[in-house]
Amino acid sequence: MSAKILLAEDNAANRYLETFLLEKAGFTVIHAENGNDALRLALFNHPDLVLMDLQMPEMDGYESARRIHAEPQLAGTPIVAVTSYAMTRDREKALKLGFAGYIEKPIRPQTFVSEISHFLTGKAGSS
């Protein structure tokens, strides 16, 4: 059984590449194109991991992550920021707000899956 990953990404090209890499590695990918969808889909699907863009329409990734972690059944779900925000203070802010990790865009296709796999330690489908 593969781990379920909720990919919250509004950019179609980024979503395509990340999905391709994750599915090739055997993960099940659920797509959200904005922060509201991310919250709704997390509640419905109970993913093993959320990959969250921080700059999205309707609700940004910070608020979406806060709301996901406010739900008791999702409080322990790791959320990793995958973002073009590349300043040190952006990374610090995300980690301070409870993100489990921070990956800068553009992602590195050669290492993307291994970068996120350690957030799935002990989960189904982790490497």
mmCIF file of C-alpha atoms in Angstrom:
data_model
loop_
_atom_site.group_PDB
_atom_site.id
_atom_site.type_symbol
_atom_site.label_atom_id
_atom_site.label_comp_id
_atom_site.label_asym_id
_atom_site.label_seq_id
_atom_site.Cartn_x
_atom_site.Cartn_y
_atom_site.Cartn_z
ATOM 1 C CA MET A 1 0.000 0.000 0.000
ATOM 2 C CA SER A 2 1.460 3.353 -0.991
ATOM 3 C CA ALA A 3 1.452 6.471 1.119
ATOM 4 C CA LYS A 4 -1.123 9.125 0.220
ATOM 5 C CA ILE A 5 0.337 12.535 -0.460
ATOM 6 C CA LEU A 6 -1.811 15.637 -0.750
ATOM 7 C CA LEU A 7 -0.114 17.998 -3.187
ATOM 8 C CA ALA A 8 -1.387 21.559 -2.749
ATOM 9 C CA GLU A 9 -0.012 23.424 -5.773
ATOM 10 C CA ASP A 10 -1.736 25.992 -7.995
ATOM 11 C CA ASN A 11 0.840 25.991 -10.813
ATOM 12 C CA ALA A 12 -0.039 23.305 -13.376
ATOM 13 C CA ALA A 13 3.557 22.738 -14.552
ATOM 14 C CA ASN A 14 4.842 22.302 -10.989
ATOM 15 C CA ARG A 15 1.902 20.037 -10.145
ATOM 16 C CA TYR A 16 2.589 17.881 -13.210
ATOM 17 C CA LEU A 17 6.304 17.443 -12.468
ATOM 18 C CA GLU A 18 5.839 16.739 -8.756
ATOM 19 C CA THR A 19 3.010 14.296 -9.462
ATOM 20 C CA PHE A 20 5.058 12.482 -12.094
ATOM 21 C CA LEU A 21 7.985 12.040 -9.698
ATOM 22 C CA LEU A 22 5.813 10.963 -6.768
ATOM 23 C CA GLU A 23 3.690 8.502 -8.738
ATOM 24 C CA LYS A 24 6.807 7.039 -10.375
ATOM 25 C CA ALA A 25 8.074 6.365 -6.834
ATOM 26 C CA GLY A 26 4.824 4.555 -5.995
ATOM 27 C CA PHE A 27 2.959 7.207 -4.016
ATOM 28 C CA THR A 28 -0.735 8.000 -4.412
ATOM 29 C CA VAL A 29 -1.153 11.726 -5.141
ATOM 30 C CA ILE A 30 -4.228 13.820 -4.366
ATOM 31 C CA HIS A 31 -4.340 17.283 -5.948
ATOM 32 C CA ALA A 32 -5.470 20.601 -4.485
ATOM 33 C CA GLU A 33 -5.176 23.790 -6.523
ATOM 34 C CA ASN A 34 -5.764 26.229 -3.670
ATOM 35 C CA GLY A 35 -5.714 26.404 0.110
ATOM 36 C CA ASN A 36 -9.442 25.810 0.520
ATOM 37 C CA ASP A 37 -9.254 22.619 -1.549
ATOM 38 C CA ALA A 38 -6.213 21.506 0.449
ATOM 39 C CA LEU A 39 -8.162 21.775 3.703
ATOM 40 C CA ARG A 40 -11.247 20.046 2.272
ATOM 41 C CA LEU A 41 -9.252 17.217 0.680
ATOM 42 C CA ALA A 42 -7.116 16.695 3.775
ATOM 43 C CA LEU A 43 -10.256 16.289 5.881
ATOM 44 C CA PHE A 44 -11.765 13.820 3.407
ATOM 45 C CA ASN A 45 -8.648 11.779 2.502
ATOM 46 C CA HIS A 46 -6.483 11.837 5.663
ATOM 47 C CA PRO A 47 -3.192 11.929 3.738
ATOM 48 C CA ASP A 48 0.069 10.613 5.154
ATOM 49 C CA LEU A 49 1.855 13.796 4.068
ATOM 50 C CA VAL A 50 0.896 17.216 2.712
ATOM 51 C CA LEU A 51 3.151 19.090 0.295
ATOM 52 C CA MET A 52 2.011 22.703 0.525
ATOM 53 C CA ASP A 53 2.768 25.631 -1.744
ATOM 54 C CA LEU A 54 2.722 28.760 0.391
ATOM 55 C CA GLN A 55 1.461 31.201 -2.223
ATOM 56 C CA MET A 56 -1.926 30.012 -3.481
ATOM 57 C CA PRO A 57 -5.274 31.569 -4.330
ATOM 58 C CA GLU A 58 -8.279 31.676 -1.973
ATOM 59 C CA MET A 59 -6.235 30.724 1.122
ATOM 60 C CA ASP A 60 -2.449 30.763 1.361
ATOM 61 C CA GLY A 61 -0.460 27.738 2.447
ATOM 62 C CA TYR A 62 0.245 29.126 5.913
ATOM 63 C CA GLU A 63 -3.457 29.453 6.743
ATOM 64 C CA SER A 64 -4.371 26.168 5.109
ATOM 65 C CA ALA A 65 -1.684 24.365 7.134
ATOM 66 C CA ARG A 66 -2.854 26.057 10.341
ATOM 67 C CA ARG A 67 -6.413 24.883 9.719
ATOM 68 C CA ILE A 68 -5.329 21.353 8.803
ATOM 69 C CA HIS A 69 -3.337 21.028 12.022
ATOM 70 C CA ALA A 70 -6.268 22.452 14.017
ATOM 71 C CA GLU A 71 -8.308 19.370 13.076
ATOM 72 C CA PRO A 72 -7.732 16.688 15.735
ATOM 73 C CA GLN A 73 -7.626 13.817 13.216
ATOM 74 C CA LEU A 74 -4.991 15.675 11.145
ATOM 75 C CA ALA A 75 -2.936 17.318 13.897
ATOM 76 C CA GLY A 76 -0.040 14.880 13.461
ATOM 77 C CA THR A 77 0.031 14.951 9.683
ATOM 78 C CA PRO A 78 3.386 16.286 8.482
ATOM 79 C CA ILE A 79 3.111 19.308 6.190
ATOM 80 C CA VAL A 80 6.117 20.272 4.086
ATOM 81 C CA ALA A 81 6.327 23.676 2.431
ATOM 82 C CA VAL A 82 7.305 23.457 -1.240
ATOM 83 C CA THR A 83 7.730 27.062 -2.241
ATOM 84 C CA SER A 84 9.539 29.680 -4.266
ATOM 85 C CA TYR A 85 9.909 31.751 -1.089
ATOM 86 C CA ALA A 86 13.652 31.356 -0.694
ATOM 87 C CA MET A 87 14.715 33.731 2.051
ATOM 88 C CA THR A 88 16.041 32.380 5.364
ATOM 89 C CA ARG A 89 13.274 34.161 7.257
ATOM 90 C CA ASP A 90 10.643 32.409 5.086
ATOM 91 C CA ARG A 91 12.060 29.002 6.038
ATOM 92 C CA GLU A 92 12.203 30.008 9.710
ATOM 93 C CA LYS A 93 8.620 31.305 9.619
ATOM 94 C CA ALA A 94 7.298 28.075 8.090
ATOM 95 C CA LEU A 95 9.144 25.872 10.576
ATOM 96 C CA LYS A 96 8.055 28.072 13.504
ATOM 97 C CA LEU A 97 4.429 27.741 12.347
ATOM 98 C CA GLY A 98 4.597 23.954 12.476
ATOM 99 C CA PHE A 99 5.695 22.883 9.004
ATOM 100 C CA ALA A 100 7.709 19.665 9.207
ATOM 101 C CA GLY A 101 10.056 20.787 6.435
ATOM 102 C CA TYR A 102 10.780 23.291 3.719
ATOM 103 C CA ILE A 103 11.760 22.608 0.092
ATOM 104 C CA GLU A 104 12.607 25.452 -2.266
ATOM 105 C CA LYS A 105 11.368 25.674 -5.842
ATOM 106 C CA PRO A 106 12.380 24.991 -8.414
ATOM 107 C CA ILE A 107 12.545 21.480 -7.059
ATOM 108 C CA ARG A 108 15.446 19.227 -7.981
ATOM 109 C CA PRO A 109 13.861 16.243 -9.785
ATOM 110 C CA GLN A 110 16.842 14.015 -8.971
ATOM 111 C CA THR A 111 16.397 14.445 -5.205
ATOM 112 C CA PHE A 112 12.755 15.480 -4.703
ATOM 113 C CA VAL A 113 11.404 12.066 -3.696
ATOM 114 C CA SER A 114 14.269 11.369 -1.306
ATOM 115 C CA GLU A 115 13.847 14.852 0.217
ATOM 116 C CA ILE A 116 10.226 14.158 1.126
ATOM 117 C CA SER A 117 10.543 10.438 1.931
ATOM 118 C CA HIS A 118 12.043 10.971 5.380
ATOM 119 C CA PHE A 119 8.859 12.811 6.402
ATOM 120 C CA LEU A 120 7.059 9.501 5.881
ATOM 121 C CA THR A 121 9.203 7.464 8.287
ATOM 122 C CA GLY A 122 7.040 4.701 9.651
ATOM 123 C CA LYS A 123 4.295 5.344 7.087
ATOM 124 C CA ALA A 124 3.166 2.941 4.375
ATOM 125 C CA GLY A 125 5.118 3.310 1.158
ATOM 126 C CA SER A 126 8.044 5.200 2.649
ATOM 127 C CA SER A 127 11.566 4.459 1.510
#
